[in-house]
Every structure is written in C-alpha cells, then in structure tokens.
Coordinates of C-alpha atoms in Angstrom, one line a residue:
Chain A
M1 CA 109.3 151.2 294.9
K2 CA 106.1 149.9 296.0
N3 CA 106.1 147.1 293.9
E4 CA 109.9 145.9 294.8
I5 CA 109.7 142.3 296.2
K6 CA 110.8 142.2 299.6
R7 CA 111.0 139.5 302.0
I8 CA 111.5 138.2 305.6
G9 CA 114.6 136.5 306.6
I10 CA 115.3 135.5 310.3
D11 CA 118.4 135.1 312.2
I12 CA 118.8 132.9 315.1
G13 CA 121.8 133.0 317.6
G14 CA 122.4 132.5 321.2
T15 CA 121.9 135.8 322.4
T16 CA 119.6 138.0 319.9
I17 CA 116.9 136.4 317.5
K18 CA 117.5 139.1 314.3
A19 CA 114.8 139.6 311.5
G20 CA 114.8 141.7 308.5
L21 CA 112.7 142.6 305.3
I22 CA 115.3 142.4 302.0
N23 CA 114.4 143.6 299.0
D24 CA 115.8 141.6 296.0
R25 CA 119.0 143.2 295.8
G26 CA 119.5 142.2 299.2
D27 CA 119.3 145.4 301.0
V28 CA 117.7 145.4 304.6
V29 CA 114.8 147.5 304.6
D30 CA 113.5 147.4 307.9
H31 CA 115.9 145.4 310.6
R32 CA 114.8 143.7 314.5
E33 CA 116.7 142.6 316.9
I34 CA 115.4 141.2 320.6
E35 CA 117.0 138.7 322.9
T36 CA 116.6 134.7 322.6
P37 CA 113.6 134.0 324.5
K38 CA 114.3 130.4 326.5
T39 CA 112.2 128.5 324.8
P40 CA 111.3 128.0 320.7
E41 CA 107.5 128.0 321.5
E42 CA 108.5 131.4 323.1
G43 CA 110.9 132.0 320.0
I44 CA 108.2 131.5 317.6
N45 CA 105.5 133.6 319.4
T46 CA 108.3 136.5 319.4
I47 CA 109.2 136.4 315.7
S48 CA 105.5 136.4 315.0
E49 CA 104.9 139.6 316.9
M50 CA 108.8 141.2 315.3
T51 CA 107.2 140.6 311.6
A52 CA 103.7 141.2 312.1
D53 CA 104.2 144.6 310.3
W54 CA 105.8 143.2 307.3
Q55 CA 103.6 140.6 306.6
K56 CA 101.6 142.6 304.0
E57 CA 104.5 144.0 301.9
A58 CA 106.5 140.6 302.4
E59 CA 106.7 137.6 300.1
E60 CA 104.6 134.7 301.7
A61 CA 108.0 132.1 302.4
V62 CA 110.2 133.0 305.6
G63 CA 113.6 131.8 305.1
V64 CA 115.2 131.3 309.3
A65 CA 118.7 130.6 310.2
A66 CA 120.1 128.9 313.2
P67 CA 123.0 127.2 314.6
G68 CA 123.4 123.5 314.1
P69 CA 123.1 120.6 314.4
M70 CA 119.8 120.8 313.0
D71 CA 118.2 117.9 311.3
L72 CA 117.1 119.7 308.3
A73 CA 114.8 116.7 306.6
R74 CA 112.8 117.4 309.8
G75 CA 113.3 120.8 310.6
L76 CA 114.5 120.2 313.8
F77 CA 116.6 121.6 316.1
L78 CA 119.1 118.6 317.8
D79 CA 121.6 120.0 320.2
P80 CA 122.9 123.2 319.2
P81 CA 125.0 124.5 322.0
N82 CA 124.2 128.0 322.8
L83 CA 120.4 127.2 322.5
P84 CA 119.8 124.8 325.7
G85 CA 115.9 125.3 325.6
W86 CA 115.2 124.8 322.0
H87 CA 117.0 121.1 321.9
D88 CA 114.8 118.1 320.0
F89 CA 112.2 121.1 318.6
L90 CA 110.6 120.3 315.4
F91 CA 111.0 123.9 314.8
V92 CA 109.4 124.2 311.0
D93 CA 105.8 122.3 311.8
A94 CA 105.4 124.6 314.9
F95 CA 106.5 127.4 313.1
Q96 CA 104.3 126.8 310.1
K97 CA 101.4 125.8 312.2
K98 CA 101.6 129.0 314.5
T99 CA 102.1 131.0 311.0
G100 CA 100.3 129.6 308.6
K101 CA 103.5 130.0 305.9
R102 CA 106.0 128.2 304.6
C103 CA 109.3 128.1 306.7
L104 CA 112.8 127.2 304.6
F105 CA 115.3 126.3 307.7
E106 CA 118.9 126.2 307.3
N107 CA 122.3 126.4 309.2
D108 CA 123.5 129.6 309.7
A109 CA 127.0 129.1 307.9
N110 CA 124.7 127.9 304.7
A111 CA 122.6 131.2 305.1
A112 CA 125.8 133.4 305.0
A113 CA 126.8 131.3 302.2
V114 CA 123.4 131.9 300.0
G115 CA 123.7 135.6 301.4
E116 CA 127.4 136.2 300.0
Y117 CA 126.5 134.2 296.9
I118 CA 123.4 136.6 296.0
A119 CA 124.1 139.9 297.3
G120 CA 127.8 139.8 298.9
A121 CA 131.2 139.0 297.8
G122 CA 130.1 135.7 295.6
R123 CA 127.7 138.2 293.7
D124 CA 129.4 137.7 290.5
A125 CA 130.9 134.2 291.3
K126 CA 129.4 131.1 289.9
S127 CA 130.6 129.0 292.8
L128 CA 131.8 129.9 296.4
V129 CA 132.8 128.3 299.8
Y130 CA 131.6 131.2 302.6
I131 CA 133.7 130.2 305.6
T132 CA 133.3 131.2 309.3
I133 CA 135.6 131.7 311.2
S134 CA 134.7 132.4 314.9
T135 CA 134.8 130.3 317.9
G136 CA 134.5 127.5 315.7
I137 CA 134.6 127.1 311.5
G138 CA 132.3 125.9 309.8
A139 CA 131.3 126.4 305.6
G140 CA 128.8 126.7 303.2
I141 CA 128.6 126.1 299.5
V142 CA 127.2 127.2 296.4
L143 CA 127.8 125.4 293.1
N144 CA 125.8 127.1 290.5
G145 CA 123.5 128.6 292.3
Q146 CA 122.6 125.7 294.3
L147 CA 123.3 125.2 297.9
L148 CA 125.2 122.1 298.5
S149 CA 123.4 120.4 301.6
G150 CA 125.2 116.9 301.4
A151 CA 123.8 113.3 301.8
Q152 CA 123.3 113.8 305.1
F153 CA 122.8 117.8 305.3
S154 CA 127.0 117.2 306.7
A155 CA 128.2 118.9 303.3
G156 CA 130.4 122.1 304.6
E157 CA 131.2 120.7 307.9
V158 CA 135.0 121.4 307.5
G159 CA 135.9 122.3 311.1
N160 CA 136.3 118.5 311.7
M161 CA 138.7 118.1 308.4
I162 CA 142.1 116.5 309.5
I163 CA 145.3 118.9 308.5
S164 CA 148.1 117.3 310.8
E165 CA 147.3 114.0 312.3
E166 CA 150.3 113.8 315.2
G167 CA 148.5 117.4 315.8
A168 CA 146.2 119.0 318.7
A169 CA 143.8 116.9 320.2
Q170 CA 139.8 118.2 321.0
A171 CA 137.2 116.9 322.8
G172 CA 134.0 116.1 319.7
L173 CA 136.8 116.3 317.3
N174 CA 139.3 114.7 315.1
Q175 CA 142.8 115.1 316.4
G176 CA 144.5 117.5 314.5
A177 CA 141.1 118.9 313.4
W178 CA 141.0 122.6 311.4
E179 CA 138.9 124.0 314.0
S180 CA 140.9 122.9 317.1
L181 CA 144.0 124.9 314.9
A182 CA 142.8 127.7 313.1
S183 CA 139.4 129.0 315.2
G184 CA 139.3 132.2 316.9
T185 CA 139.2 130.0 319.7
A186 CA 142.2 128.0 319.4
M187 CA 144.1 131.5 319.0
K188 CA 142.8 132.3 322.2
K189 CA 143.8 129.8 323.9
K190 CA 147.6 130.3 322.6
V191 CA 147.4 133.9 323.8
K192 CA 146.0 133.1 326.8
E193 CA 149.1 130.5 327.3
V194 CA 151.5 132.8 325.7
F195 CA 150.7 136.0 326.7
G196 CA 148.5 135.3 329.7
L197 CA 145.6 137.4 328.0
E198 CA 141.8 136.3 327.7
E199 CA 140.7 138.6 324.8
G200 CA 142.4 136.4 321.8
A201 CA 142.7 137.4 318.4
K202 CA 141.8 140.8 319.3
E203 CA 145.0 141.2 321.6
L204 CA 147.2 138.9 319.3
L205 CA 146.7 140.8 316.0
Q206 CA 147.0 144.4 318.6
L207 CA 150.7 142.9 318.8
V208 CA 151.4 141.6 315.4
E209 CA 150.9 145.2 314.3
K210 CA 153.3 146.3 316.8
K211 CA 155.6 143.4 315.1
D212 CA 156.0 141.7 318.5
A213 CA 158.2 138.5 318.1
E214 CA 156.5 136.1 320.2
A215 CA 153.0 137.2 318.6
L216 CA 154.2 136.9 315.2
R217 CA 155.3 133.3 315.5
I218 CA 152.0 132.0 317.1
F219 CA 150.5 134.3 314.4
D220 CA 152.1 132.7 311.3
R221 CA 151.6 129.5 312.6
W222 CA 147.8 129.9 313.2
I223 CA 147.6 131.7 309.4
G224 CA 149.3 128.5 308.5
H225 CA 146.9 126.3 310.1
L226 CA 144.3 128.5 308.2
A227 CA 146.3 127.9 304.6
S228 CA 146.2 124.4 305.0
G229 CA 142.2 124.0 305.3
I230 CA 141.4 126.2 302.2
A231 CA 143.9 124.7 300.4
N232 CA 142.1 121.1 301.3
I233 CA 139.0 122.8 300.6
V234 CA 140.3 124.1 296.9
H235 CA 141.4 121.3 296.0
V236 CA 138.1 119.0 297.0
I237 CA 136.2 121.6 295.3
N238 CA 138.0 124.2 293.2
P239 CA 135.5 126.8 293.8
E240 CA 135.8 129.9 292.1
M241 CA 135.8 132.1 295.2
I242 CA 136.3 131.7 298.7
V243 CA 134.6 134.0 301.0
L244 CA 136.0 134.5 304.7
G245 CA 133.3 135.6 307.7
G246 CA 133.0 135.1 311.3
G247 CA 133.9 137.1 314.1
V248 CA 138.4 136.6 313.5
M249 CA 137.4 138.2 310.3
Q250 CA 137.3 141.5 312.0
G251 CA 140.9 141.7 312.1
K252 CA 141.1 141.0 308.1
E253 CA 143.1 144.1 307.4
I254 CA 146.5 142.2 309.5
I255 CA 145.0 138.8 308.7
L256 CA 144.5 138.4 304.8
P257 CA 147.7 140.7 303.3
H258 CA 149.3 137.4 305.5
L259 CA 146.8 134.8 304.4
K260 CA 146.8 134.7 300.9
P261 CA 150.4 134.6 299.8
A262 CA 150.2 130.8 302.5
V263 CA 147.2 129.9 300.7
K264 CA 149.3 130.2 297.4
R265 CA 152.1 128.4 298.2
K266 CA 149.4 125.2 298.8
V267 CA 148.1 125.3 296.6
Y268 CA 148.9 123.5 292.8
A269 CA 150.6 126.0 291.0
S270 CA 148.1 125.9 288.1
L271 CA 145.4 127.6 290.6
E272 CA 148.2 129.8 292.6
D273 CA 147.2 133.2 290.7
S274 CA 143.0 131.9 290.4
V275 CA 142.7 131.4 294.1
M276 CA 140.3 134.2 294.9
I277 CA 140.1 134.9 298.6
E278 CA 137.4 137.8 300.0
P279 CA 136.2 139.0 302.9
A280 CA 132.2 139.1 303.8
R281 CA 130.6 141.8 302.7
L282 CA 127.3 141.6 304.5
G283 CA 128.4 141.9 307.9
T284 CA 126.8 141.0 310.7
K285 CA 123.4 140.9 308.5
T286 CA 124.6 138.1 306.6
G287 CA 122.2 136.0 308.6
V288 CA 119.1 137.5 308.2
I289 CA 119.9 138.6 304.1
G290 CA 120.9 135.3 303.8
A291 CA 118.1 133.7 304.7
S292 CA 115.5 135.8 303.3
F293 CA 117.0 134.4 300.0
L294 CA 116.4 130.7 300.9
P295 CA 113.3 130.2 299.3
L296 CA 114.9 131.1 295.8
I297 CA 117.5 128.6 296.2
Q298 CA 118.0 125.0 294.9
R299 CA 119.7 122.5 297.5
L300 CA 121.9 119.9 295.6
Chain B
M1 CA 118.1 94.5 270.6
K2 CA 118.8 96.4 267.6
N3 CA 117.7 99.3 268.3
E4 CA 119.3 99.6 271.4
I5 CA 121.6 103.0 271.7
K6 CA 125.4 102.6 272.1
R7 CA 127.8 104.9 272.5
I8 CA 132.1 104.6 271.9
G9 CA 134.1 105.7 274.8
I10 CA 138.1 106.5 274.7
D11 CA 140.3 105.8 277.3
I12 CA 144.0 106.8 276.7
G13 CA 146.4 105.3 278.9
G14 CA 150.2 105.7 279.4
T15 CA 150.7 102.3 278.1
T16 CA 147.2 101.3 275.8
I17 CA 144.5 103.4 274.1
K18 CA 141.1 100.8 274.9
A19 CA 138.2 101.6 272.9
G20 CA 134.7 100.3 273.9
L21 CA 131.2 100.4 272.3
I22 CA 128.9 100.4 275.2
N23 CA 125.4 100.0 275.8
D24 CA 123.0 102.3 278.3
R25 CA 123.1 100.0 280.5
G26 CA 127.3 100.0 280.8
D27 CA 127.4 96.8 279.5
V28 CA 130.8 96.5 276.8
V29 CA 129.5 95.4 273.6
D30 CA 132.8 95.9 272.0
H31 CA 136.3 96.2 273.0
R32 CA 139.5 96.8 271.4
E33 CA 143.3 97.7 272.7
I34 CA 145.8 99.3 271.2
E35 CA 149.4 99.9 272.2
T36 CA 149.1 104.3 272.6
P37 CA 151.3 105.5 269.7
K38 CA 154.1 108.4 270.4
T39 CA 152.2 111.2 268.8
P40 CA 148.1 112.4 269.5
E41 CA 148.2 112.6 265.7
E42 CA 149.2 109.3 265.5
G43 CA 146.8 108.4 268.1
I44 CA 143.6 110.4 266.9
N45 CA 144.5 107.9 263.4
T46 CA 144.8 105.2 265.8
I47 CA 141.2 105.9 267.5
S48 CA 139.7 106.4 264.0
E49 CA 140.6 103.0 262.8
M50 CA 139.7 101.0 266.0
T51 CA 136.2 102.8 265.7
A52 CA 135.2 102.6 262.2
D53 CA 133.3 100.0 262.0
W54 CA 131.3 101.3 265.0
Q55 CA 130.0 104.2 263.4
K56 CA 126.9 103.3 261.8
E57 CA 125.3 101.7 265.0
A58 CA 127.2 104.5 267.6
E59 CA 125.7 107.6 268.8
E60 CA 127.6 110.8 267.1
A61 CA 129.3 112.4 270.7
V62 CA 132.3 110.1 271.4
G63 CA 133.7 110.4 274.8
V64 CA 137.1 110.2 275.4
A65 CA 139.0 110.0 279.2
A66 CA 142.9 110.7 279.6
P67 CA 145.2 111.5 282.3
G68 CA 145.7 114.8 283.5
P69 CA 146.9 118.0 283.4
M70 CA 144.3 118.9 280.9
D71 CA 142.8 122.3 279.9
L72 CA 139.1 121.0 279.8
A73 CA 138.2 124.5 278.7
R74 CA 140.6 124.8 275.2
G75 CA 140.3 120.6 275.2
L76 CA 144.1 120.6 275.6
F77 CA 146.4 118.2 276.8
L78 CA 148.7 119.7 278.9
D79 CA 151.5 117.5 280.5
P80 CA 150.8 114.2 281.7
P81 CA 153.8 112.6 282.5
N82 CA 152.8 109.5 280.8
L83 CA 152.5 111.0 277.7
P84 CA 155.5 112.7 276.9
G85 CA 154.7 112.6 273.2
W86 CA 151.4 114.2 273.7
H87 CA 152.3 117.6 275.6
D88 CA 150.5 120.7 274.7
F89 CA 148.0 119.1 272.1
L90 CA 144.5 120.8 271.2
F91 CA 143.0 117.7 271.2
V92 CA 139.6 117.9 271.1
D93 CA 140.3 120.5 268.0
A94 CA 142.1 117.3 266.3
F95 CA 139.9 114.9 267.1
Q96 CA 137.1 116.7 265.9
K97 CA 138.5 117.6 262.8
K98 CA 139.9 114.2 261.6
T99 CA 137.0 112.3 262.9
G100 CA 133.8 114.8 262.2
K101 CA 132.4 114.2 265.4
R102 CA 131.5 116.2 268.5
C103 CA 134.3 115.0 271.3
L104 CA 133.6 115.4 275.2
F105 CA 137.1 115.0 276.6
E106 CA 137.4 114.5 280.3
N107 CA 140.0 113.3 282.9
D108 CA 140.1 109.8 283.9
A109 CA 139.1 110.1 287.3
N110 CA 135.7 112.4 286.3
A111 CA 135.3 110.0 283.5
A112 CA 135.4 107.1 285.9
A113 CA 133.1 108.5 288.7
V114 CA 130.6 109.0 286.1
G115 CA 130.9 105.3 285.0
E116 CA 130.7 104.3 288.7
Y117 CA 127.8 106.7 289.0
I118 CA 125.5 105.4 286.3
A119 CA 126.1 102.2 285.7
G120 CA 128.8 101.0 288.9
A121 CA 128.6 100.9 292.6
G122 CA 127.0 104.4 292.6
R123 CA 123.9 103.9 290.2
D124 CA 121.2 104.1 293.0
A125 CA 123.3 107.1 294.7
K126 CA 122.5 110.6 294.3
S127 CA 125.9 111.4 294.8
L128 CA 129.4 110.1 295.0
V129 CA 132.7 110.6 295.3
Y130 CA 135.0 108.1 293.4
I131 CA 138.5 108.1 294.6
T132 CA 141.6 106.0 292.0
I133 CA 144.4 105.1 294.8
S134 CA 146.8 103.9 292.5
T135 CA 150.7 105.5 291.9
G136 CA 148.8 108.9 292.8
I137 CA 145.6 109.5 294.3
G138 CA 142.8 111.4 292.5
A139 CA 139.1 111.9 292.5
G140 CA 136.1 112.6 290.7
I141 CA 133.0 114.0 292.1
V142 CA 129.3 113.9 291.0
L143 CA 126.5 115.4 293.1
N144 CA 122.5 115.2 291.9
G145 CA 123.5 113.8 288.3
Q146 CA 125.8 116.6 287.8
L147 CA 130.0 116.2 287.3
L148 CA 132.1 118.5 289.7
S149 CA 134.4 120.3 287.3
G150 CA 135.4 123.3 289.6
A151 CA 136.3 126.6 288.1
Q152 CA 139.8 125.9 287.0
F153 CA 138.6 122.2 286.1
S154 CA 140.6 120.8 289.1
A155 CA 138.1 119.7 291.5
G156 CA 139.1 116.2 293.0
E157 CA 142.7 117.1 292.9
V158 CA 142.3 115.7 296.6
G159 CA 146.3 114.1 296.4
N160 CA 147.2 117.5 297.5
M161 CA 145.3 118.0 300.1
I162 CA 147.0 118.3 303.2
I163 CA 146.2 115.6 306.2
S164 CA 149.7 115.6 308.3
E165 CA 151.0 119.4 308.3
E166 CA 154.3 118.0 310.0
G167 CA 154.1 115.0 307.6
A168 CA 156.9 113.6 304.7
A169 CA 157.5 116.2 301.9
Q170 CA 157.2 114.9 298.6
A171 CA 158.5 117.3 295.3
G172 CA 155.3 118.6 293.7
L173 CA 152.9 117.9 296.6
N174 CA 152.4 119.7 300.0
Q175 CA 154.1 118.6 303.0
G176 CA 152.4 115.8 304.4
A177 CA 149.7 115.7 301.2
W178 CA 147.1 112.9 301.4
E179 CA 149.0 111.4 298.1
S180 CA 152.3 111.2 299.6
L181 CA 151.3 108.9 302.5
A182 CA 148.3 107.1 300.9
S183 CA 149.2 106.1 297.7
G184 CA 150.1 102.8 296.5
T185 CA 153.5 105.0 295.6
A186 CA 153.8 105.8 299.5
M187 CA 153.3 102.4 300.2
K188 CA 155.6 100.8 298.1
K189 CA 158.3 102.9 299.0
K190 CA 157.9 102.1 303.0
V191 CA 157.5 98.7 302.0
K192 CA 161.0 98.8 300.0
E193 CA 162.3 100.4 303.0
V194 CA 161.3 98.3 305.5
F195 CA 161.4 94.8 304.2
G196 CA 163.7 95.1 300.7
L197 CA 160.6 94.2 298.6
E198 CA 160.0 95.4 295.1
E199 CA 156.1 94.9 294.5
G200 CA 154.6 96.8 297.6
A201 CA 150.9 97.0 297.9
K202 CA 150.8 92.8 296.6
E203 CA 153.6 91.7 299.2
L204 CA 152.6 93.8 301.9
L205 CA 148.8 92.9 301.8
Q206 CA 150.3 89.4 301.3
L207 CA 152.1 90.1 304.9
V208 CA 149.5 91.5 306.4
E209 CA 147.9 88.7 305.9
K210 CA 150.0 85.9 306.9
K211 CA 150.0 88.5 310.4
D212 CA 153.5 89.3 310.4
A213 CA 153.7 92.2 312.8
E214 CA 155.6 94.6 310.9
A215 CA 153.8 94.3 307.9
L216 CA 150.4 94.8 310.3
R217 CA 151.9 98.2 311.5
I218 CA 153.0 99.7 308.4
F219 CA 149.8 98.7 307.1
D220 CA 147.4 100.4 309.8
R221 CA 149.4 103.6 309.6
W222 CA 148.5 103.6 305.5
I223 CA 145.1 102.7 306.4
G224 CA 145.3 105.4 308.8
H225 CA 146.2 108.1 306.0
L226 CA 143.7 106.6 303.8
A227 CA 141.1 107.1 306.5
S228 CA 141.9 110.9 307.2
G229 CA 141.9 111.9 303.5
I230 CA 138.3 110.1 302.7
A231 CA 136.9 112.1 306.2
N232 CA 137.9 115.0 304.8
I233 CA 136.2 114.7 301.7
V234 CA 132.9 113.0 303.8
H235 CA 132.9 116.8 305.8
V236 CA 133.6 119.0 302.9
I237 CA 130.8 117.3 300.4
N238 CA 128.8 114.6 302.6
P239 CA 128.3 112.8 299.7
E240 CA 125.8 109.3 299.8
M241 CA 128.8 107.3 298.8
I242 CA 132.2 107.1 298.5
V243 CA 133.8 104.5 295.4
L244 CA 137.3 103.3 295.6
G245 CA 138.9 102.3 292.4
G246 CA 142.4 102.0 291.3
G247 CA 145.1 99.5 291.2
V248 CA 145.7 99.1 294.7
M249 CA 141.9 98.5 295.4
Q250 CA 143.0 95.0 293.9
G251 CA 143.6 93.8 297.5
K252 CA 139.9 95.6 298.3
E253 CA 139.2 92.4 300.2
I254 CA 141.8 93.4 303.0
I255 CA 141.9 96.8 302.5
L256 CA 138.4 97.2 303.1
P257 CA 137.5 95.4 305.9
H258 CA 140.6 97.8 308.3
L259 CA 139.2 100.9 306.2
K260 CA 135.6 101.2 306.7
P261 CA 135.9 101.4 311.0
A262 CA 138.9 103.5 310.6
V263 CA 137.0 106.1 308.7
K264 CA 134.0 105.8 311.2
R265 CA 136.1 106.8 313.8
K266 CA 137.5 110.0 312.0
V267 CA 133.9 111.4 311.1
Y268 CA 131.4 113.1 313.2
A269 CA 129.0 110.7 315.5
S270 CA 125.9 111.3 313.6
L271 CA 127.6 110.7 310.2
E272 CA 129.3 107.1 311.3
D273 CA 126.5 104.7 310.2
S274 CA 125.4 107.0 306.8
V275 CA 129.0 107.0 305.9
M276 CA 128.9 104.1 302.7
I277 CA 131.9 102.9 301.2
E278 CA 132.2 100.5 298.4
P279 CA 134.4 99.5 295.8
A280 CA 134.5 100.3 291.9
R281 CA 132.2 97.8 289.7
L282 CA 133.1 98.4 286.4
G283 CA 136.9 96.8 286.5
T284 CA 139.5 97.7 284.0
K285 CA 136.9 99.3 281.6
T286 CA 135.6 101.5 283.9
G287 CA 137.8 104.2 281.9
V288 CA 135.9 103.6 278.4
I289 CA 132.0 103.3 280.0
G290 CA 132.7 106.4 281.8
A291 CA 133.6 108.2 278.7
S292 CA 130.9 106.6 276.9
F293 CA 129.2 108.1 279.4
L294 CA 129.9 111.9 278.9
P295 CA 127.4 112.9 276.9
L296 CA 125.0 112.3 279.0
I297 CA 126.6 114.4 282.4
Q298 CA 125.9 117.9 282.7
R299 CA 129.2 120.1 284.2
L300 CA 128.7 121.9 287.7

C-alpha cells in the first residue's frame, strides 16, 4: 500500500536502541537495532542515522520510549540506572534541534501500554493496565483512549505499592512493596537462596513443571504476591483488561493458569468473572510499536 | 440572582433522604431532610414531594447519590446493607417514570468526589481521589473532569486493597484489606478491645490528645495503615490531590498532622513534596451537592 500511514518509533534501552517503521495497524514494516551509545548526544546521532531513509515515507512526529525516571514535562532523563551516561540530559530539546522533528517522549511501560491498547492484546478493550514484570514492576494505564500520566507523571509506579506491611524491606522501596515480593528479581533471590541456582524465573519454572515440592511452594507464594498487586489495581481502577508483559512473562504458559484463579480469589465476588488477564502480544517490539503511536494518544 | 442556574441533588442514606437545591457555585440554596422510607416506591414518592416546589426554578435532570453496591448500567440497587427494603430495585426507571425527569444515579463516594472536585477542596485541582473513611473505606476518582467509573463500575473500591497480606481477616474482604485495618470500624474494634470503650474514634482521639501512651500506640498503627492505602493510590494514579472525608475525619485536626508525614514516608522521594492531602470541605451536604453536579460530569 503506497499511501499507508507509517510512523517511526524509537525504544531506548540500557543495551540496545531499537528503531521501527510501523504502519497504522501496528505492523513492523522495517526494524533496526544498534548498541546503545555511552552518551545521549551520540544516541541522538545514532537514531538520526538509523531512521534517515525512513523519513520520506514516515509521519513527521517521532515517538521515543525510554526507561525512567524521567521528567516528562521537560523532556528530561533523570537518573535511569541502566543509562548511566544519559543522566540529567534534556533529551527532547536536543532531539528536536538535531532532527527538526517533533518528539513525543514517554517512559517504556507507558509506551508499551499504548502499543498493547492500540495494536496488541487490548485492541478491543476500552481501558487497560499494562504491567511489566521483569527486574522491577511497572505499569502503564490507558483509560478510554487516554494515557494516564499522573500529576507528577508518576501514575503506574505500582512497584512501590505496599502489599505486605510486615514484609521484606528493600532499599529504595517501601517495606513490603509489591516489586520486592513479586518481581523477577524477587523470584531470582528466592531461587538462589533455596536452590543455589543463578538464573531465577527460568529455572524455577522448570522445577515447577517437574512438580518439585519446594519449587511449587516458592512459586505459589510468588503467584500470591503477584495476585495481591493485580487485585489492588483492579480495586482502584477496575480496568476492562490487565495485560502482562516483561521478561518474566516468557513463562506465561506456566504462570497464567496459576495466576488467574489467584486473582479471582482476591477480588470482590462481583468482579470475579469479569477481570480479564491477558499476556502482552507485541513481544520484543512492544517498545517501538508503542512509541510510534505516542503522537496519537491524549494524556490524562 | 434570578437567572442563576440551580440543580436538584438527592442523597439517599440508610437513615435519611436529603434533598438540596444547589446553585452553580455549589451553594445550598434550599435543603430538606426526611427519614428514609422502608421501600423505594415510597422513597420516590417522598423525593417527588420534597422537591415539588423547586421544579420551576431547577434544571430538569436530577442527580441521585446512594450507597452501593449498585448496577449503574441498569440504574439498579443491588444489596446495600443499610437499605434492606430497597434491594434489587430498578431505581432509575421507576424514578424517571414517576417524575418525568432524567435521573443521574451514582454511588455516594463517587458523588462526593464530584462535589469536592467542582465546588469543594479540589475546585482548583485537575485530578483528585476522594476517600471516605467511616464504617468502611471507599473512594471516588475524578481525572481531568471525568469521573472514573471502571469497566464494571467498581473503580474506587479501595477498601478491599491488600496492604498487609499476613494481616487481619474480615468477612467479605481480603485478608489484610485496607478497610479492615484503617476504617472507623477497625479503630472502634481496637478501642473496645484495649480500653473497653464503645465509641471508637472519638474516644481514642480524646485519649491521644491527653498523650495516653497506649492510645498513641494504637493511633500510630492506625495512621500507618491509613497511610499505606493512600500511598498505594498515589503510586497507581498519582492524583494532584487526595481529599479525605467521612465520619472519622471529624477528628481531622488530630489526624492530619500525623497522617501527612506518614504518607510522605511511604511515597517515592520524587513525590514527597507534591502529594496534597486535604480534608473535604462540603461537610454533611457533600452528598446533595455532589449529586446535583452529576449531570455535568463525563464518565471515564
């Protein structure tokens, strides 16, 4: 289709920068990936080169997803742990000056939520909360086509929700925070502690498949913690759909059959049959796809 | 002002039905109160009589706030514990048939949130979460002028949020649910258990003012639980303002100086100085004022 609308989405990660040329249905028409440069100035040059030959066919505005924390009002990287050389950099201004293009900047969980809402698991849902479960836990919230940013752009910082006041303490988080009990890191720590294994989720899920009793016990507790946080989000926002992504969800075939009934047990009876929990559909391209749609979405 | 716009708001409670004639600034121009009839049919007749002489000067649509649970899509009372004779009654249809007026039906926490947003503590805020702390805990959420209903009209059911997985169990709620630890009922139970006193919040706060050590210990724990739930809501939604109402907040002069620093300690450092916690301003008329504004508000 010659006249198909296409947009450029950029996903800046600690290891690689991904760039995608995305059509209106969310298909990746072209895709490139390059090692993340040490500095944001180099990063902007790299992005500019990666996308140069897409310019003619793409819409003007470019969406950029990146790890937080960031100051969205100023288009500023704060101190993302995975991008040490990029701290305190006014990205949006520099990007727009270099490229002459409008830049829509957003944290990666929010961009993924937008991608899943427009072209992924939630394409038929009116509202969704996208939750990424990997090293940490974060979320993006889309309500009736609007991305919930929050007054200080901190909506969706669900990893710091308290689910267990007497629970484990972890630096930088509340005691008993969801993230310190239900993230991939939390699972990994337990697996190391109990089995002396290093790889975390992957190894635990293998043991669970073999019905190892100790592994099942750890897994069930982890599922319980994960369910608590999801139930909390359901009771605050009552979204039509919860979409789960992030590295840990590579084990979705094992996780979801345990997680769904666990969440059911923790929501009001009237919600038991209506909570929809779905795995993310866009896979590793969720960042670039979501980013490409940022120019289309309203903020709330 | 002869041409001032006025609206009728109705607040149906377990004990009384309140009716108010409210102007555009949220002032109560006229107000009536009558004992709640045993049946909804009588209730509708009563409301009709209470408001008859306001009809000429009021806008046509009438807002009605009532205790949940309710099915808002069908305008139906489900099984509100304080209105035993009103269960499973299709209120909106019956009301509209009887009065010939359009009826906007909403649960009382949501109506109060709308009232505080338009004419109360949040009149200058872009977004707020109104939390009522009394027998139970409930909330209403207004984001950028839109009332968050939720996919099953269950947004704001925050009382069932889990803040302490190993915490107290209470019928009908999750183990360690916020409501079972931080409601007026929770406080009352503790006060009875420890001091043998019957009145709960009022007596505890008196003892706190006298610096009774045991009372301070109980109070601090209760404040800690209350702060956990508020911090959770902040981390999910990041509203510009939290507005606190409900019976327990009659003790706001004692509660707020303890609560504000407790919440600060439980939110990310970047949010510490931006979380605004304010007492509700509309007092006992919040229901009728909020109800009167229901025709103005969009749902999300």
